Amino acid sequence: MENGNEKNNVEGIVESEETKEHVRKEDEELSVERIFDSKEVPSWRKQLTIRAFAVSLLLSVLFCFIVMKLNLTTGILPSLNVSAGLLGFFFIKTWTKVIEKSGILRQPFTRQENTVIQTCVVASSGIAFSGGFGSYLFGMSERVARQSEHSRDVFDYKNPSLGWMIGFLFVVSFLGLFSVVPLRKIMIIDFKLTYPSGTATAHLINSFHTPEGVKLAKKQIRALGKFFSFSFLWGFFQWFFTAGDDCGFASFPTFGLEAYKHMFFFDFSATYVGVGMLCPHIVNVSVLLGGIISWGIMWPLIETRRGDWYPADISESSLQGLQGYKVFIGIAMILGDGLYNFSKVISRTIAGLSVKFHERRINKQIPVAERSSSFKTLSYDDERRTQLFLKDQIPTWFAIGGYIGIAAISTATLPHIFHQLKWYYIIVIYIFAPALAFCNAFGCGLTDWSLASTYGKLAIFTIGAWAGSSQGGILAGLAACGVMMNIVSTASDLMQDFKTGYLTLASPRSMFVSQVIGTAMGCVISPCVFWIFYKAFPDLGLPTSAYPAPFATVYYNMAKLGVEGFSALPKDCLQLCYAFFAAAILINVIRDGLGKKRSWFVPLPMAMAIPFYLGSYFAIDMCLGSLILYVWQKMNKAKADAFAPAVASGLICGDGMWTLPSSVLALAGVEPPICMKFVSRGTNSRIDEFLGS
């Protein structure tokens, strides 16, 4: 019996050694870090170069224009991390090549510096989203409030101003960074959270800096440049035909005038064709399906109830009429989807946390000798990355002190910006914010899904209801939403960047400094870019505008609903809201019940809700982009996977960049020379008769 046991033990040891040797050989073949063994990892200070931040500033301006345009049109934002990494690589490579020829190149371009640029740009352009220029912040304006308050003569509003917007962002945008810094080791090394976007970005940057990756990156940059130029020139060409309302290619009645009246047309937007190529196919189809259900079926049917469900003589923009159904039914779907996903991510977070803590407890009970031997089985990449990630520590006292200090300044400052937001509301938010920031960062690591806007909506309802309508609850709720969104959004962004830094051997200190500098850039650049839009387009935020800012109206009415209750709803709207709220939850339950392999045909409720207020015109653009990508993948999948993100980024960046000169022309009072308008044959005959007479 003993001999048998000994034989089994020997065989087990031999098998174990053979397995370890096999793993070691596989590790050497597949190791990323062995490719970069010959390259020295620069210190965290050398990773933070002047040229990196100069390029980051340039790209931040470009990306803020892109994000702002998307915010103010439909609110659909694809991931721009690939574009940031690719363009950062291109600019610095060009820079170093020129300097290298002159013989004064002191420091070669490294993947760590590339990571610093990507982090800074994404942090800066992220403020354009979390700053609320297309949602809560612009939702406070008189322009949005007047659309929602037809029944009242006096209502609270706060119009945008460059000074208070910059001040507000500076006192709320840095708290999220300090709130999760002490947890970076637990999240990245102990829990080994995936952070899919951060991991994908790291693999992209690593590949750029290999010999094969450099060749591919050059080809990708050429493709991006071609489509950037095409998109920019196409936007310039279209401008000449937009001298009045409903003029130009954007008003082309692709499927006929009746379909055009119900917002079904192709508006020739290069931006949303590019967005459609970046978004998953199910997102694009869901948006189109939502448009068909709302503008194709529901709104025409509700319009037949004019005089019954709502007064016949009411203004088309009044929320007590058809407009109210469009806004509040969309809100019901958004809230249903948000509540379901919030519950799902929180439950996964709690389950994931319990599993991770259980694993840590078991590991602590394993004898030291066994732990040390098991540590040796870590791959070379993991050992190397862990060693460098733990090398440059950010002191915990620095993070806690920074959070308390900024929170104190913020608590003293915010009531002067928003007198409705009392100091004790702010303190309550800051007490709960670190826990919520941790939940968002952890959930994002598991699912790649940031619930920043959902946490913001929770703040709208809780603080708005606490303040009440007599104490300016609507503005208090919207301001509280801004505070909460900025904290939880920057926290998850920072942890994504820590994951990218971990996989590219960028120092946590350089990541943190880059995030802080990028956030500071965003606090100045984003309000300035929004201010250009606000001054250049006087109809900004109106349903008929090229920039309707739909989520500004949605957020304002959420705050109104939280303060006033269901009295804010038009007649007979509540039952429909209940139905669509329940439908959003049911659709999500079906999606999750079918599993990933079989749920590809079940739509996404959040995406379906977006066109309820806007219409389907951008959904048709996105579906065209999706169709182009689908056909391309069928013809040559490898080439499509390699170049589609670059082509899509070029289309988005070029059209987005055109908004800068178009805004400057509008501010200078330069108007397009031609109005190209499409009318019916009967209308055309009457125009000809009038002109003939």
XYZ file of C-alpha atoms in Angstrom:
693
model
C 0.000 0.000 0.000
C 2.777 2.398 0.940
C 4.773 1.385 -2.183
C 1.736 2.025 -4.321
C 1.276 5.459 -2.792
C 4.958 6.260 -3.290
C 4.757 5.180 -6.945
C 1.685 7.376 -7.478
C 3.460 10.315 -5.821
C 6.548 9.876 -8.041
C 4.384 9.659 -11.171
C 2.495 12.735 -10.018
C 5.749 14.669 -9.493
C 7.076 13.629 -12.914
C 3.781 14.597 -14.586
C 3.792 17.884 -12.675
C 7.350 18.676 -13.784
C 6.503 17.740 -17.378
C 3.423 19.985 -17.216
C 5.469 22.873 -15.814
C 8.091 22.407 -18.548
C 5.355 22.332 -21.205
C 3.744 25.491 -19.765
C 7.165 27.169 -19.617
C 7.855 26.383 -23.302
C 4.375 27.564 -24.317
C 4.912 30.681 -22.222
C 8.177 31.427 -24.041
C 6.461 31.008 -27.408
C 3.409 33.124 -26.534
C 5.055 35.663 -24.196
C 4.562 39.304 -25.103
C 7.133 40.636 -22.664
C 9.930 38.421 -24.044
C 9.520 40.307 -27.344
C 10.296 43.537 -25.479
C 13.048 42.047 -23.251
C 15.776 43.937 -25.096
C 13.999 47.288 -24.591
C 14.539 49.135 -21.340
C 11.424 50.228 -19.463
C 11.815 53.969 -18.795
C 11.208 55.362 -15.300
C 7.769 56.818 -14.591
C 9.108 60.373 -14.993
C 10.563 59.592 -18.436
C 7.222 58.171 -19.539
C 5.718 61.637 -19.004
C 7.244 63.612 -21.881
C 6.469 67.093 -23.163
C 5.861 65.729 -26.671
C 3.335 63.214 -25.261
C 1.269 65.964 -23.632
C 1.593 68.246 -26.676
C 0.119 65.488 -28.865
C -2.476 64.729 -26.158
C -3.602 68.369 -26.168
C -4.007 68.353 -29.952
C -5.948 65.078 -29.944
C -8.041 66.171 -26.940
C -9.375 69.136 -28.897
C -10.212 66.877 -31.865
C -11.887 64.216 -29.713
C -13.827 66.771 -27.645
C -15.366 68.129 -30.852
C -16.294 64.590 -31.920
C -17.785 63.610 -28.542
C -19.600 66.958 -28.256
C -21.183 66.540 -31.689
C -22.328 63.013 -30.809
C -23.627 64.240 -27.413
C -25.663 67.026 -28.991
C -27.116 64.958 -31.848
C -28.094 61.471 -30.643
C -26.051 60.744 -27.528
C -24.668 57.463 -28.946
C -20.937 57.310 -28.177
C -18.775 54.461 -29.543
C -15.417 53.627 -27.937
C -12.707 55.923 -29.306
C -9.789 54.230 -27.487
C -8.510 52.594 -30.687
C -8.541 55.948 -32.495
C -6.693 57.638 -29.621
C -4.018 54.924 -29.519
C -3.606 54.886 -33.302
C -3.435 58.666 -33.759
C -1.094 59.035 -30.760
C 1.223 56.448 -32.337
C 1.109 58.257 -35.688
C 1.893 61.742 -34.349
C 4.751 60.693 -32.080
C 6.237 58.370 -34.729
C 6.217 61.276 -37.186
C 7.715 63.579 -34.546
C 10.529 61.172 -33.618
C 11.307 60.373 -37.271
C 11.820 64.069 -38.084
C 13.970 64.631 -34.990
C 15.924 61.409 -35.607
C 16.954 62.655 -39.044
C 18.303 65.827 -37.468
C 20.357 63.727 -35.040
C 18.971 65.217 -31.806
C 16.589 62.426 -30.732
C 17.190 61.906 -27.012
C 14.479 59.405 -26.143
C 12.900 56.813 -28.443
C 9.120 56.408 -28.597
C 7.996 53.598 -26.286
C 4.725 51.767 -25.722
C 4.645 53.288 -22.219
C 4.616 56.789 -23.724
C 1.927 55.646 -26.173
C -0.145 54.476 -23.175
C 0.322 57.864 -21.472
C -1.039 59.642 -24.586
C -4.024 57.310 -24.891
C -4.819 57.728 -21.178
C -4.588 61.510 -21.326
C -6.763 61.812 -24.455
C -9.476 59.444 -23.213
C -9.525 61.199 -19.801
C -9.892 64.583 -21.490
C -12.590 63.584 -23.983
C -14.346 61.618 -21.215
C -15.141 64.944 -19.518
C -17.125 65.897 -22.634
C -19.437 63.003 -21.708
C -19.449 63.072 -17.890
C -19.561 66.895 -17.950
C -23.195 66.616 -19.038
C -23.094 69.048 -21.978
C -25.629 66.900 -23.790
C -27.503 65.803 -20.664
C -27.786 67.185 -17.100
C -25.715 70.385 -17.476
C -27.422 71.685 -20.610
C -30.701 70.323 -19.189
C -30.537 73.133 -16.591
C -30.750 75.832 -19.294
C -33.736 78.078 -19.902
C -33.966 76.799 -23.477
C -34.604 73.217 -22.332
C -36.723 74.200 -19.318
C -39.100 76.288 -21.461
C -39.819 73.261 -23.672
C -40.889 71.302 -20.585
C -42.714 73.926 -18.513
C -45.531 75.303 -20.697
C -47.980 75.281 -17.809
C -45.873 77.464 -15.494
C -44.855 81.102 -15.706
C -41.938 80.797 -13.273
C -39.445 77.941 -13.209
C -35.865 77.327 -12.181
C -33.080 77.313 -14.723
C -29.372 78.079 -14.987
C -28.041 79.122 -18.356
C -24.592 77.923 -19.451
C -21.668 80.245 -18.777
C -18.032 79.448 -19.444
C -16.867 80.527 -15.974
C -19.166 78.443 -13.782
C -18.978 75.387 -16.072
C -15.166 75.271 -15.842
C -15.290 75.895 -12.088
C -17.914 73.189 -11.547
C -15.924 70.580 -13.496
C -12.688 71.374 -11.652
C -14.259 70.849 -8.215
C -16.040 67.556 -9.051
C -13.975 65.757 -11.721
C -10.930 64.745 -9.643
C -12.694 63.063 -6.730
C -13.236 59.806 -8.609
C -9.497 59.494 -9.290
C -8.592 59.646 -5.601
C -11.483 57.416 -4.502
C -10.210 54.194 -6.152
C -6.411 54.676 -6.230
C -5.872 52.657 -3.003
C -7.729 49.704 -4.603
C -5.591 49.382 -7.755
C -3.581 46.357 -6.482
C -6.713 44.538 -5.305
C -8.549 45.121 -8.596
C -5.711 44.450 -11.060
C -3.446 41.898 -9.354
C -5.405 40.205 -6.559
C -8.798 39.991 -8.285
C -7.323 39.919 -11.837
C -10.352 41.727 -13.252
C -10.536 41.668 -17.052
C -11.414 45.293 -17.995
C -12.023 44.265 -21.649
C -11.607 47.771 -23.159
C -8.405 48.428 -21.208
C -7.047 44.995 -22.158
C -7.921 45.448 -25.855
C -6.247 48.881 -25.886
C -3.112 47.416 -24.275
C -2.903 44.616 -26.855
C -3.303 47.219 -29.602
C -0.490 49.402 -28.202
C 1.782 46.369 -27.667
C 1.201 45.256 -31.256
C 2.007 48.748 -32.613
C 5.495 48.547 -31.146
C 6.462 45.210 -32.702
C 8.068 45.222 -36.208
C 4.955 43.625 -37.774
C 2.687 45.964 -35.804
C 4.508 49.057 -37.073
C 3.858 48.003 -40.687
C 0.160 47.332 -40.000
C -0.196 50.600 -38.042
C 1.199 52.569 -40.996
C -1.385 50.986 -43.305
C -4.158 51.643 -40.778
C -3.094 55.292 -40.466
C -3.139 55.699 -44.256
C -6.694 54.283 -44.331
C -7.743 56.597 -41.477
C -6.191 59.599 -43.284
C -8.013 58.847 -46.563
C -11.426 58.570 -44.937
C -10.730 61.540 -42.628
C -10.078 63.687 -45.733
C -13.163 62.338 -47.535
C -15.411 62.912 -44.505
C -14.104 66.435 -43.879
C -14.482 67.463 -47.552
C -17.956 65.874 -47.717
C -19.042 67.951 -44.704
C -17.603 71.064 -46.362
C -19.431 70.282 -49.629
C -22.768 69.745 -47.861
C -22.473 73.095 -46.054
C -22.949 75.050 -49.310
C -26.556 73.781 -49.643
C -27.815 74.536 -46.103
C -28.836 78.195 -46.309
C -32.179 77.692 -44.510
C -34.258 75.314 -42.395
C -34.707 71.804 -43.842
C -32.151 72.515 -46.559
C -29.310 70.360 -47.832
C -28.496 66.694 -48.187
C -29.376 66.108 -44.516
C -33.042 66.726 -45.462
C -33.112 64.445 -48.514
C -36.431 62.487 -48.509
C -34.782 59.160 -49.373
C -37.940 57.055 -48.966
C -40.485 59.691 -49.975
C -41.974 62.796 -48.356
C -44.419 60.912 -46.135
C -41.597 58.784 -44.702
C -39.523 61.962 -44.308
C -42.322 63.524 -42.207
C -42.069 60.516 -39.889
C -38.254 60.867 -39.650
C -37.367 57.968 -41.967
C -34.618 59.142 -44.320
C -30.897 58.834 -44.942
C -29.197 62.091 -43.928
C -25.772 61.436 -45.537
C -23.918 61.697 -42.215
C -20.401 60.235 -42.425
C -20.261 60.342 -38.611
C -23.101 57.886 -38.057
C -22.026 55.581 -40.865
C -18.719 55.370 -38.966
C -20.505 54.914 -35.630
C -22.504 52.067 -37.187
C -19.252 50.358 -38.217
C -17.930 50.565 -34.631
C -21.124 49.592 -32.802
C -22.220 45.925 -32.669
C -24.827 44.962 -35.284
C -27.471 44.381 -32.604
C -27.159 47.995 -31.398
C -27.793 49.380 -34.892
C -30.740 47.058 -35.534
C -32.190 47.864 -32.085
C -32.089 51.604 -32.809
C -33.843 51.092 -36.159
C -36.460 48.797 -34.572
C -37.146 51.402 -31.879
C -37.667 54.018 -34.599
C -40.098 51.783 -36.502
C -42.128 50.990 -33.348
C -42.314 54.633 -32.243
C -42.376 56.839 -35.360
C -43.774 54.197 -37.699
C -46.565 52.818 -35.476
C -47.101 54.444 -32.057
C -46.903 58.196 -32.702
C -49.217 58.087 -35.768
C -51.741 56.079 -33.690
C -51.517 58.439 -30.680
C -51.844 61.401 -33.042
C -55.274 60.068 -34.050
C -56.299 60.487 -30.368
C -55.716 64.268 -30.522
C -58.577 65.928 -28.680
C -59.123 62.811 -26.558
C -55.793 61.849 -25.003
C -54.471 65.403 -25.217
C -55.945 68.808 -26.168
C -56.327 69.409 -29.911
C -55.178 73.049 -29.733
C -51.985 72.408 -27.733
C -48.551 73.317 -29.073
C -46.619 70.519 -30.805
C -43.669 71.081 -28.465
C -45.780 70.906 -25.278
C -45.111 67.974 -22.974
C -48.850 67.767 -22.279
C -49.329 66.645 -25.895
C -47.702 64.133 -28.259
C -44.246 65.406 -27.306
C -44.884 64.256 -23.732
C -45.577 60.708 -24.896
C -42.347 60.712 -26.928
C -40.245 61.913 -23.995
C -41.783 60.011 -21.073
C -42.227 56.638 -22.802
C -38.572 56.870 -23.844
C -37.643 57.700 -20.231
C -39.649 54.677 -19.000
C -37.665 52.345 -21.288
C -34.350 53.930 -20.267
C -35.219 53.598 -16.559
C -36.406 49.990 -16.967
C -33.248 49.024 -18.819
C -31.073 50.961 -16.366
C -32.724 49.411 -13.305
C -32.351 45.882 -14.683
C -28.693 46.309 -15.665
C -27.910 48.111 -12.418
C -29.340 45.171 -10.464
C -27.520 42.680 -12.693
C -24.124 44.377 -12.450
C -24.474 44.955 -8.688
C -25.396 41.286 -8.131
C -22.449 40.198 -10.285
C -20.224 42.592 -8.361
C -21.320 41.164 -5.006
C -20.967 37.584 -6.294
C -17.586 38.347 -7.833
C -16.389 40.025 -4.645
C -17.441 37.079 -2.496
C -15.627 34.647 -4.830
C -12.463 36.774 -4.847
C -12.435 37.171 -1.062
C -13.043 33.413 -0.683
C -10.070 32.704 -2.963
C -7.880 35.078 -0.961
C -8.930 33.433 2.297
C -8.062 29.991 0.892
C -4.700 31.275 -0.379
C -3.880 32.609 3.073
C -4.519 29.159 4.549
C -2.105 27.450 2.103
C 1.360 26.897 3.680
C 4.057 29.400 2.685
C 6.141 26.718 0.916
C 3.199 25.745 -1.279
C 2.378 29.396 -2.016
C 5.929 30.152 -3.055
C 6.077 27.090 -5.302
C 2.754 28.006 -6.893
C 3.998 31.561 -7.415
C 6.811 30.176 -9.557
C 4.227 28.741 -11.955
C 3.110 32.266 -12.863
C 3.861 33.105 -16.484
C 6.862 35.254 -17.286
C 4.531 38.043 -18.444
C 2.565 38.046 -15.178
C 5.730 38.061 -13.057
C 7.252 40.909 -15.050
C 4.068 42.978 -15.070
C 3.330 42.434 -11.373
C 6.882 43.364 -10.419
C 6.775 46.680 -12.299
C 3.162 47.457 -11.347
C 4.052 47.221 -7.651
C 7.311 49.133 -8.067
C 5.954 52.706 -8.187
C 3.432 52.906 -5.374
C 0.974 55.782 -4.898
C 0.764 56.319 -1.102
C -2.648 55.582 0.420
C -2.386 58.687 2.621
C -1.992 60.764 -0.539
C -5.188 59.317 -2.052
C -7.271 59.679 1.127
C -5.910 63.164 1.836
C -6.582 64.213 -1.761
C -10.171 62.966 -1.615
C -10.918 64.691 1.706
C -9.236 67.936 0.608
C -11.033 68.170 -2.738
C -14.337 67.108 -1.123
C -13.987 69.937 1.421
C -13.264 72.510 -1.322
C -16.128 71.144 -3.401
C -18.601 71.236 -0.476
C -17.720 74.879 0.162
C -17.815 75.868 -3.529
C -20.782 74.056 -5.106
C -23.550 75.851 -3.126
C -22.218 79.140 -4.571
C -22.561 77.754 -8.108
C -25.960 76.092 -7.452
C -27.683 77.657 -4.455
C -30.349 74.891 -4.646
C -27.675 72.246 -3.887
C -27.244 72.559 -0.123
C -23.946 71.655 1.567
C -25.491 68.727 3.444
C -26.701 67.161 0.164
C -23.106 67.288 -1.068
C -21.679 65.724 2.096
C -24.146 62.819 1.833
C -23.116 62.267 -1.811
C -19.404 62.294 -0.883
C -19.930 59.805 1.946
C -21.550 57.254 -0.373
C -19.550 58.114 -3.535
C -16.387 56.026 -2.837
C -18.460 52.858 -2.336
C -20.431 53.530 -5.527
C -17.211 54.369 -7.419
C -15.760 51.046 -6.272
C -18.908 49.182 -7.388
C -18.806 50.881 -10.788
C -15.079 50.197 -11.254
C -15.474 46.559 -10.157
C -18.558 46.001 -12.328
C -16.770 47.594 -15.286
C -13.885 45.174 -14.739
C -16.278 42.230 -14.938
C -18.641 43.379 -17.691
C -16.925 46.377 -19.418
C -20.120 48.291 -18.621
C -19.871 51.627 -16.819
C -23.140 52.545 -15.086
C -22.145 56.179 -14.515
C -25.357 57.556 -16.034
C -27.447 55.142 -13.928
C -25.794 56.327 -10.710
C -26.408 59.882 -11.923
C -30.125 59.144 -12.361
C -30.255 57.738 -8.816
C -28.839 61.063 -7.594
C -31.448 62.972 -9.633
C -34.344 61.153 -7.993
C -32.993 61.000 -4.415
C -31.656 64.558 -4.104
C -34.484 66.027 -6.210
C -37.142 64.376 -4.042
C -35.264 65.399 -0.868
C -35.110 69.051 -1.958
C -38.705 69.209 -3.274
C -40.150 71.534 -5.897
C -40.349 74.550 -3.567
C -36.591 74.383 -2.874
C -35.471 74.095 -6.492
C -35.445 70.303 -6.527
C -35.078 70.062 -10.310
C -31.809 72.001 -10.412
C -30.592 70.350 -7.185
C -31.225 66.913 -8.688
C -29.470 67.759 -11.969
C -26.456 69.233 -10.143
C -26.274 66.173 -7.857
C -26.392 63.990 -10.978
C -23.327 65.850 -12.275
C -21.408 65.355 -9.040
C -22.163 61.624 -8.917
C -21.592 60.959 -12.632
C -18.176 62.615 -12.617
C -17.007 60.621 -9.587
C -18.077 57.144 -10.722
C -17.181 57.722 -14.391
C -13.601 58.893 -13.766
C -13.113 56.070 -11.228
C -13.912 53.330 -13.769
C -11.894 55.135 -16.484
C -8.835 55.270 -14.212
C -9.063 51.569 -13.382
C -9.364 50.740 -17.106
C -6.181 52.769 -17.642
C -4.417 50.985 -14.782
C -5.200 47.705 -16.558
C -3.801 49.090 -19.830
C -0.706 50.308 -17.964
C -0.282 46.934 -16.252
C -0.258 45.133 -19.633
C 2.117 47.644 -21.301
C 4.458 48.037 -18.287
C 3.483 51.693 -17.874
C 3.949 52.879 -14.295
C 0.827 53.420 -12.125
C 2.277 56.819 -11.224
C 2.574 57.882 -14.854
C -0.978 56.592 -15.452
C -2.317 58.607 -12.512
C -0.450 61.787 -13.487
C -1.575 61.389 -17.103
C -5.187 60.911 -15.980
C -4.990 64.019 -13.763
C -3.492 66.149 -16.566
C -6.016 64.773 -19.093
C -8.896 65.499 -16.702
C -7.601 69.054 -16.184
C -7.391 69.511 -19.967
C -10.957 68.227 -20.330
C -12.235 70.627 -17.645
C -11.102 73.530 -19.853
C -11.387 72.169 -23.412
C -14.866 70.588 -23.118
C -16.667 73.726 -21.828
C -14.892 75.833 -24.478
C -15.952 73.443 -27.255
C -19.537 73.394 -25.929
C -19.469 77.206 -25.747
C -18.545 77.358 -29.458
C -21.567 75.169 -30.302
C -23.823 77.158 -27.949
C -22.890 80.520 -29.461
C -22.665 79.357 -33.085
C -26.066 77.619 -33.185
C -28.849 79.686 -31.553
C -31.361 76.833 -31.973
C -29.150 74.344 -30.103
C -31.359 72.094 -27.964
C -34.573 72.626 -29.949
C -36.196 69.558 -31.589
C -35.877 71.152 -35.046
C -32.161 71.938 -34.634
C -29.271 70.074 -36.240
C -28.133 69.683 -32.609
C -31.319 68.844 -30.645
C -29.460 67.564 -27.520
C -32.217 64.985 -26.835
C -30.817 63.751 -23.524
C -30.867 67.287 -22.091
C -34.670 67.206 -22.382
C -34.760 63.629 -21.051
C -32.656 64.476 -17.968
C -34.635 67.635 -17.221
C -37.888 65.680 -17.332
C -36.440 62.916 -15.166
C -35.664 65.572 -12.551
C -39.151 67.012 -12.983
C -40.680 63.544 -12.586
C -38.612 62.945 -9.427
C -39.765 66.226 -7.865
C -43.393 66.494 -9.032
C -44.263 62.810 -9.366
C -46.689 61.512 -11.992
C -48.475 64.861 -12.236
C -45.789 65.795 -14.773
C -47.121 63.184 -17.198
C -49.735 63.905 -19.883
C -53.137 62.216 -19.652
C -53.171 58.419 -20.184
C -49.366 58.390 -20.538
C -48.726 56.610 -17.213
C -50.200 53.274 -18.365
C -48.005 53.283 -21.482
C -44.965 54.148 -19.345
C -45.698 51.172 -17.071
C -45.986 48.900 -20.106
C -42.708 50.012 -21.682
C -40.869 49.989 -18.333
C -41.960 46.342 -17.859
C -41.178 45.521 -21.516
C -37.601 46.788 -21.101
C -37.075 44.510 -18.094
C -38.739 41.525 -19.826
C -36.602 41.914 -22.971
C -33.443 41.955 -20.838
C -34.593 38.855 -18.934
C -35.156 37.052 -22.267
C -31.719 38.150 -23.559
C -29.931 36.865 -20.470
C -32.039 33.698 -20.351
C -31.102 32.748 -23.910
C -27.369 33.216 -23.305
C -24.770 34.927 -25.494
C -24.918 32.429 -28.361
C -28.691 32.645 -28.850
C -29.486 36.220 -27.794
C -28.000 37.893 -30.871
C -31.484 38.502 -32.348
C -33.054 40.035 -29.185
C -32.909 43.871 -29.296
C -31.414 46.164 -26.642
C -34.076 48.275 -24.868
C -31.730 51.219 -24.199
C -30.837 51.446 -27.898
C -34.512 51.085 -28.861
C -35.448 54.041 -26.633
C -33.034 56.538 -28.240
C -35.068 57.212 -31.449
C -38.379 57.580 -29.544
C -37.699 61.309 -29.243
C -35.388 61.890 -32.233
C -36.626 59.696 -35.071
C -34.910 57.031 -37.182
C -32.796 59.052 -39.600
C -29.479 58.371 -37.806
C -30.459 54.697 -37.333
C -30.548 54.310 -41.118
C -27.030 55.786 -41.321
C -25.832 53.395 -38.608
C -27.437 50.390 -40.281
C -25.703 51.317 -43.544
C -22.384 51.345 -41.666
C -23.261 47.988 -40.143
C -24.153 46.590 -43.594
C -20.843 47.820 -45.064
C -18.932 46.111 -42.252
C -20.973 42.881 -42.619
C -20.326 42.642 -46.387
C -16.644 43.512 -45.869
C -16.287 40.764 -43.245
C -17.928 38.249 -45.567
C -15.532 39.179 -48.391
C -12.322 39.404 -46.325
C -12.713 39.022 -42.557
C -9.031 39.499 -41.678
C -8.780 42.754 -43.624
C -12.105 44.019 -42.262
C -11.073 43.303 -38.662
C -7.739 45.078 -39.204
C -8.946 48.159 -41.078
C -12.638 48.711 -40.211
C -11.866 50.566 -36.924
C -9.452 52.867 -38.794
C -11.952 53.555 -41.614
C -14.766 54.203 -39.119
C -12.527 56.466 -37.022
C -11.591 58.438 -40.137
C -15.261 58.980 -41.048
C -16.104 60.099 -37.492
C -13.012 62.288 -36.998
C -13.274 64.062 -40.373
C -16.959 64.950 -40.017
C -16.438 65.838 -36.351
C -13.520 68.106 -37.220
C -15.639 69.934 -39.827
C -17.813 71.222 -36.972
C -14.941 73.524 -35.892
C -14.733 75.568 -39.140
C -18.531 75.400 -39.571
C -18.960 76.840 -36.068
C -16.399 79.566 -36.774
C -18.252 80.468 -40.007
C -21.548 80.642 -38.096
C -20.002 82.859 -35.387
C -18.570 85.141 -38.096
C -22.022 85.463 -39.684
C -20.993 83.722 -42.917
C -24.036 81.881 -44.298
C -24.173 79.172 -46.981
C -25.039 80.514 -50.442
C -27.631 77.860 -51.523
C -30.763 76.264 -50.072
C -31.453 72.858 -51.572
C -34.965 71.892 -50.495
C -37.236 69.018 -51.526
C -40.976 69.598 -51.950
C -43.951 67.689 -53.394
C -45.056 68.137 -57.009
C -48.166 70.071 -55.919
C -46.162 72.434 -53.719
C -43.674 72.937 -56.534
C -46.505 73.876 -58.933
C -47.841 76.452 -56.463
C -44.327 77.894 -56.022
C -43.919 78.147 -59.808
C -47.307 79.897 -60.115
C -46.398 82.323 -57.342
C -43.003 83.112 -58.871
C -44.539 83.347 -62.339
C -47.081 85.867 -61.134
